[in-house]
Amino acid sequence: SPIPSHPSTALIDTCLRGLDVNGFRCCDKIILCDGFSCGANHFKRGRIDSVAAVAYRSFVERLSQRADSVVVGPESSTKLADGDPRPPFATDLQPAPCQAVCEQSQDSSQRGRLSVVDLVEHHGFALSLQRGVNLARTEFVFVCQHDWILTRAVPVDQLMQAMTVPVRYIMLPAPALSGYVDIAKTKYSIDVTSGRHTNSGVSLLPLLMWYDKPHLCRRSDYLQRIFVHRFAVGEFVEDVLGRDRQLPALRQAQDWLSEHERYGTYMLEAPEAMVYYLS
């Protein structure tokens, strides 16, 4: 989305380098370039003036010239029509076991394809992400916003293998959640360590809400649980389904851990943060 530093590609370049050197070099990458509305600059709401608009279009053009493929325009099926069924975010449906490790294990030196999607119209994070997930064809997707950088190697294969019941989503640890265990205890009176899940050599702590921070998730979970929800332009998955739905449900549940199994959100335990926010 538009930022004051455009047309420079420095921020997205840093993000891509972080992915390449920390476990995702071989993975195909889809960059979603959101559209904007015109007016006084309010970057977080996707509203920019004519000067910023020229800079952003120049940025998208520079990025497109480096891509292996470019898709232009919104997808007509991004928004659900009235009357479509919308199952709840929480579900008792069980994900299928991971059948194979993704293609990245086959040749770790090969760089994946880079695709740029120019959405033209303003969507916001949730609807932009929906377009990217619809275009992806892999079993798993790793979601990373353009202003986050990976700073440590990610055990991608182990995380995918750990994605079995009840794990549906794994977030990488960020500095803001360095005291997560204590925060959960003092703020919500919940001992998240009681739900620690260990599998395939990694240790995972249950997250009390879905975050948009860098995370790994099955594509099918996004399609069958997240994007059955009707998101409005400008909304974030974290706000609508994490903060406003999952967190209150867990706080009100008599048995928060049993309720949490219906959401399956976890954070990788690591000695230090693995991602940092750049802007």
Coordinates of N, CA, C and O in Angstrom, one line a residue, residues 55-215:
A55 N 3.8 9.0 -7.2 CA 5.0 8.2 -6.6 C 4.6 6.8 -6.4 O 5.4 5.9 -6.7
Y56 N 3.4 6.5 -6.0 CA 3.0 5.1 -5.8 C 2.9 4.3 -7.1 O 3.3 3.2 -7.2
R57 N 2.3 5.0 -8.1 CA 2.2 4.3 -9.4 C 3.6 4.0 -10.0 O 3.8 3.0 -10.6
S58 N 4.5 4.9 -9.7 CA 5.9 4.7 -10.2 C 6.5 3.5 -9.4 O 7.2 2.7 -10.0
F59 N 6.2 3.4 -8.1 CA 6.7 2.3 -7.4 C 6.1 0.9 -7.9 O 6.9 0.0 -8.1
V60 N 4.8 0.9 -8.2 CA 4.2 -0.3 -8.7 C 4.8 -0.7 -10.0 O 5.0 -1.9 -10.3
E61 N 5.1 0.3 -10.9 CA 5.7 0.1 -12.2 C 7.1 -0.5 -12.0 O 7.5 -1.5 -12.7
R62 N 7.9 0.0 -11.1 CA 9.2 -0.5 -10.9 C 9.2 -1.9 -10.4 O 10.0 -2.8 -10.9
L63 N 8.2 -2.2 -9.5 CA 8.1 -3.6 -9.0 C 7.7 -4.5 -10.1 O 8.2 -5.7 -10.2
S64 N 6.7 -4.1 -10.9 CA 6.2 -4.9 -12.0 C 7.3 -5.3 -13.0 O 7.3 -6.4 -13.6
Q65 N 8.2 -4.4 -13.2 CA 9.3 -4.7 -14.2 C 10.2 -5.8 -13.8 O 10.8 -6.4 -14.6
R66 N 10.2 -6.0 -12.5 CA 11.1 -7.1 -11.9 C 10.4 -8.4 -11.8 O 11.0 -9.4 -11.5
A67 N 9.1 -8.4 -11.9 CA 8.3 -9.6 -11.6 C 8.3 -10.6 -12.8 O 8.5 -10.2 -13.9
D68 N 8.0 -11.8 -12.5 CA 7.9 -12.9 -13.5 C 6.5 -12.8 -14.1 O 6.3 -13.3 -15.2
S69 N 5.5 -12.3 -13.4 CA 4.2 -12.2 -13.9 C 3.5 -11.0 -13.2 O 3.8 -10.7 -12.0
V70 N 2.6 -10.4 -13.9 CA 1.8 -9.3 -13.4 C 0.3 -9.5 -13.7 O -0.1 -9.8 -14.8
V71 N -0.5 -9.3 -12.6 CA -1.9 -9.3 -12.8 C -2.5 -8.0 -12.4 O -2.1 -7.4 -11.4
V72 N -3.4 -7.4 -13.2 CA -3.9 -6.1 -13.0 C -5.4 -6.2 -12.9 O -6.1 -6.8 -13.6
G73 N -5.9 -5.5 -11.8 CA -7.3 -5.3 -11.7 C -7.9 -6.2 -10.5 O -7.3 -7.2 -10.1
P74 N -9.0 -5.8 -9.9 CA -9.6 -6.5 -8.8 C -10.3 -7.8 -9.3 O -10.5 -8.0 -10.5
E75 N -10.6 -8.7 -8.4 CA -11.2 -9.9 -8.7 C -12.7 -9.8 -8.4 O -13.1 -9.4 -7.3
S76 N -13.6 -10.1 -9.4 CA -15.0 -9.9 -9.2 C -15.6 -10.7 -8.0 O -16.6 -10.4 -7.4
S77 N -14.9 -11.9 -7.7 CA -15.5 -12.7 -6.6 C -14.9 -12.5 -5.3 O -15.1 -13.2 -4.3
T78 N -14.1 -11.4 -5.1 CA -13.5 -11.1 -3.8 C -14.5 -10.9 -2.7 O -14.4 -11.4 -1.6
K79 N -15.6 -10.2 -3.0 CA -16.6 -9.9 -2.0 C -17.8 -10.9 -2.2 O -18.2 -11.2 -3.3
L80 N -18.3 -11.5 -1.1 CA -19.3 -12.5 -1.2 C -20.7 -11.8 -1.4 O -21.0 -10.7 -1.0
A81 N -21.5 -12.5 -2.2 CA -22.8 -12.0 -2.5 C -23.8 -12.3 -1.3 O -23.5 -13.2 -0.5
D82 N -24.8 -11.5 -1.2 CA -25.8 -11.7 -0.2 C -26.4 -13.1 -0.3 O -26.7 -13.6 -1.4
G83 N -26.6 -13.8 0.9 CA -27.2 -15.1 0.9 C -26.2 -16.2 0.9 O -26.5 -17.4 1.1
D84 N -24.9 -15.9 0.6 CA -23.9 -17.0 0.6 C -23.7 -17.5 2.1 O -23.7 -16.7 3.0
P85 N -23.5 -18.8 2.3 CA -23.3 -19.3 3.6 C -21.9 -18.8 4.2 O -21.0 -18.7 3.4
R86 N -21.9 -18.5 5.5 CA -20.7 -18.0 6.1 C -20.5 -18.8 7.4 O -21.0 -18.4 8.5
P87 N -19.8 -19.9 7.4 CA -19.5 -20.6 8.6 C -18.7 -19.8 9.5 O -18.0 -18.8 9.1
P88 N -18.7 -20.0 10.8 CA -18.0 -19.2 11.8 C -16.5 -19.4 11.7 O -16.0 -20.4 11.2
F89 N -15.8 -18.4 12.2 CA -14.3 -18.5 12.2 C -13.9 -19.7 13.0 O -13.0 -20.5 12.5
A90 N -14.4 -19.9 14.2 CA -14.1 -21.1 15.0 C -14.8 -22.3 14.3 O -15.9 -22.2 13.8
T91 N -14.1 -23.5 14.3 CA -14.7 -24.6 13.7 C -14.2 -25.9 14.4 O -13.2 -25.9 15.0
D92 N -15.1 -26.9 14.3 CA -14.7 -28.2 14.8 C -14.2 -29.1 13.7 O -13.8 -30.3 13.9
L93 N -14.2 -28.6 12.5 CA -13.6 -29.4 11.4 C -12.1 -29.6 11.6 O -11.4 -28.7 12.0
Q94 N -11.7 -30.8 11.3 CA -10.3 -31.1 11.5 C -9.5 -31.0 10.2 O -9.9 -31.5 9.1
P95 N -8.3 -30.4 10.2 CA -7.5 -30.2 9.0 C -6.9 -31.6 8.6 O -6.6 -32.4 9.5
A96 N -6.7 -31.8 7.3 CA -6.0 -33.0 6.9 C -4.6 -33.0 7.3 O -3.9 -31.9 7.4
P97 N -4.0 -34.1 7.6 CA -2.5 -34.2 8.0 C -1.7 -33.7 6.8 O -2.1 -33.9 5.7
C98 N -0.5 -33.1 7.1 CA 0.4 -32.7 6.1 C 0.9 -33.9 5.4 O 1.5 -34.8 6.0
Q99 N 0.7 -33.9 4.1 CA 1.1 -35.1 3.3 C 2.6 -35.0 2.8 O 3.2 -36.0 2.6
A100 N 3.0 -33.8 2.6 CA 4.4 -33.6 2.1 C 4.9 -32.2 2.4 O 4.2 -31.3 2.7
V101 N 6.2 -32.1 2.5 CA 6.9 -30.9 2.7 C 6.9 -30.1 1.4 O 7.0 -30.7 0.3
C102 N 6.8 -28.8 1.5 CA 6.6 -28.0 0.3 C 7.8 -28.0 -0.6 O 8.9 -28.5 -0.2
E103 N 7.7 -27.6 -1.8 CA 8.7 -27.7 -2.8 C 10.0 -27.1 -2.5 O 11.0 -27.4 -3.1
Q104 N 10.0 -26.2 -1.5 CA 11.3 -25.5 -1.2 C 12.4 -26.5 -0.8 O 13.5 -26.3 -0.9
S105 N 12.0 -27.7 -0.2 CA 13.0 -28.6 0.2 C 13.7 -29.3 -0.9 O 14.8 -29.8 -0.8
Q106 N 13.2 -29.2 -2.1 CA 13.7 -29.9 -3.3 C 15.0 -29.2 -3.7 O 16.0 -29.9 -4.2
D107 N 15.1 -27.9 -3.7 CA 16.3 -27.2 -4.2 C 16.3 -25.9 -3.5 O 15.7 -24.9 -3.9
S108 N 17.1 -25.8 -2.4 CA 17.1 -24.6 -1.6 C 17.8 -23.4 -2.2 O 17.8 -22.3 -1.7
S109 N 18.5 -23.6 -3.3 CA 19.2 -22.5 -3.9 C 18.4 -21.8 -5.0 O 18.8 -20.8 -5.5
Q110 N 17.3 -22.4 -5.4 CA 16.5 -21.9 -6.5 C 15.5 -20.9 -6.0 O 14.8 -21.1 -5.0
R111 N 15.5 -19.7 -6.6 CA 14.6 -18.6 -6.2 C 13.2 -18.9 -6.8 O 13.1 -19.2 -8.0
G112 N 12.2 -18.7 -6.0 CA 10.8 -18.9 -6.5 C 10.4 -17.7 -7.4 O 11.1 -16.7 -7.5
R113 N 9.3 -17.9 -8.1 CA 8.7 -16.9 -9.0 C 8.2 -15.7 -8.2 O 7.7 -15.9 -7.1
L114 N 8.3 -14.5 -8.7 CA 7.7 -13.3 -8.1 C 6.6 -12.8 -9.0 O 6.7 -12.5 -10.2
S115 N 5.4 -12.7 -8.4 CA 4.2 -12.2 -9.1 C 3.8 -10.9 -8.4 O 3.8 -10.8 -7.2
V116 N 3.4 -10.0 -9.2 CA 2.8 -8.7 -8.7 C 1.4 -8.6 -9.1 O 1.0 -8.8 -10.3
V117 N 0.5 -8.3 -8.1 CA -0.9 -8.1 -8.4 C -1.2 -6.6 -8.2 O -1.1 -6.1 -7.0
D118 N -1.6 -5.9 -9.2 CA -1.9 -4.5 -9.1 C -3.5 -4.4 -9.0 O -4.2 -4.6 -10.0
L119 N -3.9 -4.2 -7.8 CA -5.4 -4.2 -7.5 C -6.1 -3.0 -8.0 O -7.3 -3.1 -8.1
V120 N -5.4 -1.9 -8.3 CA -6.0 -0.7 -8.9 C -6.9 0.0 -7.9 O -6.8 1.1 -7.5
E121 N -8.0 -0.7 -7.5 CA -9.0 -0.1 -6.5 C -8.5 -0.4 -5.1 O -7.8 -1.4 -4.8
H122 N -8.9 0.5 -4.2 CA -8.6 0.3 -2.8 C -9.4 -0.8 -2.1 O -10.6 -0.9 -2.2
H123 N -8.6 -1.8 -1.5 CA -9.2 -2.9 -0.9 C -9.0 -2.9 0.6 O -9.9 -3.3 1.4
G124 N -7.8 -2.6 1.1 CA -7.4 -2.7 2.5 C -6.8 -4.1 2.6 O -6.8 -4.9 1.7
F125 N -6.3 -4.4 3.8 CA -5.5 -5.6 4.1 C -6.2 -6.9 3.8 O -5.8 -7.7 3.1
A126 N -7.4 -7.0 4.5 CA -8.1 -8.3 4.4 C -8.5 -8.7 3.0 O -8.2 -9.8 2.6
L127 N -9.1 -7.8 2.3 CA -9.5 -8.1 0.9 C -8.4 -8.2 0.0 O -8.4 -9.0 -1.0
S128 N -7.3 -7.5 0.2 CA -6.1 -7.7 -0.6 C -5.5 -9.1 -0.4 O -5.1 -9.8 -1.3
L129 N -5.4 -9.5 0.9 CA -4.9 -10.8 1.2 C -5.8 -11.9 0.6 O -5.3 -12.9 0.1
Q130 N -7.1 -11.7 0.6 CA -8.0 -12.7 0.0 C -7.6 -12.9 -1.4 O -7.7 -14.0 -1.9
R131 N -7.3 -11.8 -2.2 CA -7.0 -12.0 -3.6 C -5.7 -12.8 -3.7 O -5.6 -13.7 -4.6
G132 N -4.7 -12.6 -2.8 CA -3.5 -13.3 -2.9 C -3.7 -14.8 -2.6 O -3.1 -15.7 -3.3
V133 N -4.5 -15.1 -1.6 CA -4.7 -16.5 -1.2 C -5.5 -17.2 -2.3 O -5.2 -18.4 -2.6
N134 N -6.4 -16.5 -3.0 CA -7.1 -17.1 -4.1 C -6.2 -17.5 -5.3 O -6.4 -18.5 -6.0
L135 N -5.2 -16.7 -5.4 CA -4.2 -16.9 -6.5 C -3.2 -18.0 -6.2 O -2.7 -18.6 -7.1
A136 N -2.9 -18.2 -4.9 CA -1.9 -19.2 -4.5 C -2.4 -20.6 -4.8 O -3.6 -20.8 -4.9
R137 N -1.5 -21.5 -5.1 CA -1.8 -22.9 -5.4 C -1.1 -23.9 -4.5 O -1.1 -25.1 -4.7
T138 N -0.5 -23.4 -3.4 CA 0.3 -24.3 -2.5 C -0.6 -24.7 -1.3 O -1.6 -24.0 -1.0
E139 N -0.2 -25.7 -0.6 CA -1.0 -26.2 0.5 C -0.9 -25.1 1.7 O -1.9 -24.9 2.4
F140 N 0.3 -24.5 1.8 CA 0.5 -23.5 2.9 C 0.8 -22.2 2.3 O 1.3 -22.0 1.2
V141 N 0.4 -21.1 3.0 CA 0.8 -19.8 2.6 C 1.5 -19.1 3.8 O 1.1 -19.3 5.0
F142 N 2.5 -18.3 3.6 CA 3.1 -17.5 4.6 C 2.8 -16.1 4.3 O 3.1 -15.6 3.2
V143 N 2.2 -15.4 5.3 CA 1.7 -14.0 5.1 C 2.7 -13.1 5.8 O 3.0 -13.2 7.0
C144 N 3.1 -12.1 5.0 CA 4.1 -11.1 5.6 C 3.8 -9.7 4.9 O 3.9 -9.6 3.7
Q145 N 3.5 -8.8 5.8 CA 3.2 -7.4 5.3 C 4.6 -6.8 4.9 O 5.6 -7.1 5.4
H146 N 4.5 -5.8 4.0 CA 5.7 -5.2 3.4 C 6.6 -4.5 4.4 O 7.8 -4.3 4.0
D147 N 6.1 -4.2 5.5 CA 7.0 -3.4 6.5 C 7.4 -4.3 7.7 O 7.7 -3.8 8.7
W148 N 7.4 -5.6 7.4 CA 8.0 -6.6 8.4 C 9.2 -7.2 7.8 O 9.2 -7.5 6.6
I149 N 10.2 -7.5 8.6 CA 11.4 -8.2 8.1 C 11.7 -9.4 9.0 O 11.6 -9.3 10.2
L150 N 12.1 -10.5 8.3 CA 12.5 -11.7 9.1 C 14.0 -11.5 9.4 O 14.8 -11.2 8.5
T151 N 14.4 -11.8 10.6 CA 15.7 -11.5 11.1 C 16.5 -12.8 11.5 O 17.7 -12.8 11.7
R152 N 15.7 -13.9 11.5 CA 16.3 -15.2 11.9 C 15.8 -16.3 11.0 O 14.7 -16.2 10.5
A153 N 16.6 -17.3 10.9 CA 16.2 -18.5 10.0 C 14.9 -19.1 10.6 O 14.8 -19.3 11.8
V154 N 14.0 -19.4 9.7 CA 12.7 -20.0 10.1 C 12.7 -21.5 9.7 O 13.0 -21.8 8.6
P155 N 12.4 -22.3 10.7 CA 12.3 -23.8 10.4 C 11.1 -24.2 9.7 O 10.2 -24.8 10.2
V156 N 11.0 -23.8 8.4 CA 9.8 -23.9 7.6 C 9.3 -25.3 7.6 O 8.1 -25.6 7.8
D157 N 10.2 -26.3 7.3 CA 9.7 -27.6 7.1 C 9.1 -28.1 8.4 O 8.1 -28.8 8.5
Q158 N 9.8 -27.8 9.6 CA 9.3 -28.3 10.9 C 7.9 -27.7 11.2 O 7.1 -28.3 11.8
L159 N 7.8 -26.4 10.9 CA 6.5 -25.7 11.1 C 5.4 -26.3 10.3 O 4.2 -26.5 10.8
M160 N 5.6 -26.7 9.1 CA 4.6 -27.3 8.3 C 4.2 -28.7 8.8 O 3.1 -29.1 8.8
Q161 N 5.2 -29.4 9.2 CA 5.0 -30.8 9.8 C 4.3 -30.7 11.1 O 3.5 -31.6 11.5
A162 N 4.4 -29.6 11.9 CA 3.8 -29.4 13.1 C 2.3 -28.9 13.0 O 1.6 -28.8 13.9
M163 N 1.9 -28.6 11.7 CA 0.6 -28.1 11.5 C -0.4 -29.3 11.4 O -1.0 -29.6 10.4
T164 N -0.6 -29.9 12.6 CA -1.6 -31.0 12.7 C -2.5 -30.6 13.9 O -2.2 -29.6 14.6
V165 N -3.6 -31.3 14.0 CA -4.6 -30.9 15.0 C -3.9 -30.8 16.4 O -3.1 -31.6 16.8
P166 N -4.1 -29.7 17.1 CA -5.1 -28.6 16.9 C -4.5 -27.4 16.2 O -5.1 -26.3 16.2
V167 N -3.2 -27.5 15.7 CA -2.5 -26.3 15.1 C -3.0 -25.9 13.7 O -3.0 -26.8 12.8
R168 N -3.5 -24.7 13.6 CA -4.0 -24.2 12.3 C -3.2 -23.0 11.8 O -3.3 -22.7 10.6
Y169 N -2.5 -22.4 12.6 CA -1.9 -21.1 12.3 C -0.7 -21.0 13.2 O -0.8 -21.2 14.4
I170 N 0.5 -20.6 12.7 CA 1.7 -20.4 13.5 C 2.3 -19.0 13.2 O 2.7 -18.7 12.1
M171 N 2.3 -18.1 14.2 CA 2.9 -16.8 14.1 C 4.3 -16.8 14.5 O 4.6 -17.5 15.5
L172 N 5.2 -16.1 13.9 CA 6.6 -16.0 14.3 C 6.6 -14.9 15.4 O 5.9 -13.9 15.4
P173 N 7.5 -15.1 16.4 CA 7.6 -14.2 17.6 C 8.1 -12.8 17.2 O 9.0 -12.7 16.4
A174 N 7.4 -11.8 17.7 CA 7.7 -10.4 17.4 C 8.0 -9.7 18.7 O 7.6 -10.2 19.8
P175 N 8.8 -8.6 18.7 CA 9.2 -8.0 19.9 C 8.0 -7.6 20.8 O 8.1 -7.6 22.0
A176 N 6.9 -7.1 20.2 CA 5.8 -6.7 21.0 C 5.2 -7.8 21.9 O 4.5 -7.5 22.8
L177 N 5.5 -9.0 21.5 CA 4.9 -10.1 22.3 C 6.0 -10.9 23.1 O 5.8 -12.0 23.4
S178 N 7.1 -10.2 23.3 CA 8.2 -10.8 24.1 C 7.8 -11.2 25.5 O 8.3 -12.2 26.1
G179 N 6.8 -10.5 26.1 CA 6.3 -10.8 27.4 C 4.9 -11.4 27.4 O 4.2 -11.3 28.3
Y180 N 4.6 -12.2 26.3 CA 3.3 -12.7 26.1 C 2.8 -13.5 27.2 O 1.6 -13.4 27.6
V181 N 3.6 -14.4 27.7 CA 3.1 -15.3 28.8 C 2.7 -14.5 30.0 O 1.6 -14.8 30.6
D182 N 3.5 -13.5 30.4 CA 3.1 -12.7 31.6 C 1.9 -11.8 31.3 O 1.1 -11.6 32.2
I183 N 1.8 -11.3 30.0 CA 0.7 -10.5 29.7 C -0.6 -11.3 29.8 O -1.6 -10.8 30.3
A184 N -0.6 -12.5 29.3 CA -1.8 -13.3 29.3 C -2.2 -13.6 30.7 O -3.4 -13.6 31.1
K185 N -1.2 -13.8 31.6 CA -1.5 -14.1 33.0 C -2.1 -12.9 33.7 O -3.1 -13.0 34.4
T186 N -1.4 -11.8 33.6 CA -1.8 -10.6 34.3 C -3.1 -9.9 33.8 O -3.9 -9.4 34.5
K187 N -3.2 -9.9 32.5 CA -4.3 -9.2 31.8 C -5.6 -10.0 31.7 O -6.7 -9.5 31.9
Y188 N -5.4 -11.3 31.4 CA -6.6 -12.2 31.2 C -6.7 -13.3 32.2 O -7.6 -14.1 32.0
S189 N -5.7 -13.5 33.1 CA -5.7 -14.6 34.0 C -5.7 -15.9 33.3 O -6.4 -16.9 33.8
I190 N -5.0 -16.0 32.3 CA -4.8 -17.2 31.5 C -3.4 -17.7 31.4 O -2.5 -16.9 31.1
D191 N -3.1 -18.9 31.8 CA -1.8 -19.5 31.7 C -1.6 -20.2 30.4 O -2.0 -21.4 30.3
V192 N -1.1 -19.5 29.4 CA -1.0 -20.1 28.1 C 0.0 -21.2 28.0 O -0.1 -22.1 27.1
T193 N 0.9 -21.3 29.0 CA 1.9 -22.4 29.0 C 1.2 -23.8 29.2 O 1.7 -24.8 28.9
S194 N 0.0 -23.7 29.8 CA -0.7 -25.0 30.0 C -1.2 -25.6 28.7 O -1.6 -26.8 28.6
G195 N -1.2 -24.8 27.6 CA -1.6 -25.3 26.3 C -0.4 -25.4 25.3 O -0.6 -25.6 24.1
R196 N 0.8 -25.4 25.9 CA 2.0 -25.6 25.0 C 1.9 -26.9 24.2 O 1.5 -27.9 24.7
H197 N 2.2 -26.7 22.9 CA 2.1 -27.9 22.0 C 3.5 -28.1 21.4 O 4.1 -27.2 20.8
T198 N 4.0 -29.3 21.5 CA 5.4 -29.6 21.0 C 5.2 -30.7 19.9 O 4.6 -31.7 20.2
N199 N 5.8 -30.4 18.8 CA 5.7 -31.4 17.7 C 6.8 -31.1 16.6 O 7.1 -29.9 16.4
S200 N 7.3 -32.1 16.0 CA 8.3 -31.9 15.0 C 9.5 -31.0 15.4 O 10.0 -30.3 14.5
G201 N 9.9 -31.1 16.6 CA 11.0 -30.3 17.1 C 10.8 -28.9 17.4 O 11.7 -28.1 17.6
V202 N 9.5 -28.4 17.3 CA 9.2 -27.0 17.6 C 8.2 -27.0 18.8 O 7.4 -27.9 19.0
S203 N 8.3 -25.9 19.5 CA 7.4 -25.7 20.7 C 6.5 -24.5 20.3 O 7.0 -23.4 19.9
L204 N 5.2 -24.6 20.6 CA 4.2 -23.6 20.2 C 3.4 -23.3 21.4 O 3.0 -24.1 22.2
L205 N 3.1 -22.0 21.5 CA 2.2 -21.5 22.6 C 0.9 -21.0 22.0 O 0.9 -20.4 20.9
P206 N -0.2 -21.4 22.6 CA -1.5 -20.9 22.1 C -1.6 -19.4 22.1 O -1.3 -18.8 23.1
L207 N -2.0 -18.8 21.0 CA -2.3 -17.4 21.0 C -3.8 -17.1 21.2 O -4.6 -17.9 20.7
L208 N -4.1 -16.1 22.0 CA -5.4 -15.8 22.4 C -6.2 -15.1 21.3 O -7.4 -14.9 21.4
M209 N -5.5 -14.7 20.2 CA -6.2 -14.1 19.1 C -5.3 -14.2 17.9 O -4.1 -14.4 17.9
W210 N -6.0 -14.1 16.7 CA -5.4 -14.1 15.4 C -4.7 -12.8 15.2 O -5.3 -11.7 15.4
Y211 N -3.4 -12.8 14.8 CA -2.7 -11.6 14.5 C -2.4 -11.6 13.0 O -2.2 -12.6 12.3
D212 N -2.3 -10.4 12.4 CA -1.8 -10.2 11.0 C -0.3 -10.2 10.9 O 0.2 -10.2 9.7
K213 N 0.4 -10.3 12.0 CA 1.9 -10.4 11.9 C 2.3 -11.6 11.1 O 1.5 -12.5 10.9
P214 N 3.6 -11.6 10.7 CA 4.0 -12.8 9.8 C 3.6 -14.1 10.4 O 4.0 -14.4 11.5
H215 N 3.0 -14.9 9.6 CA 2.5 -16.2 10.1 C 2.3 -17.2 8.9 O 2.2 -16.9 7.8

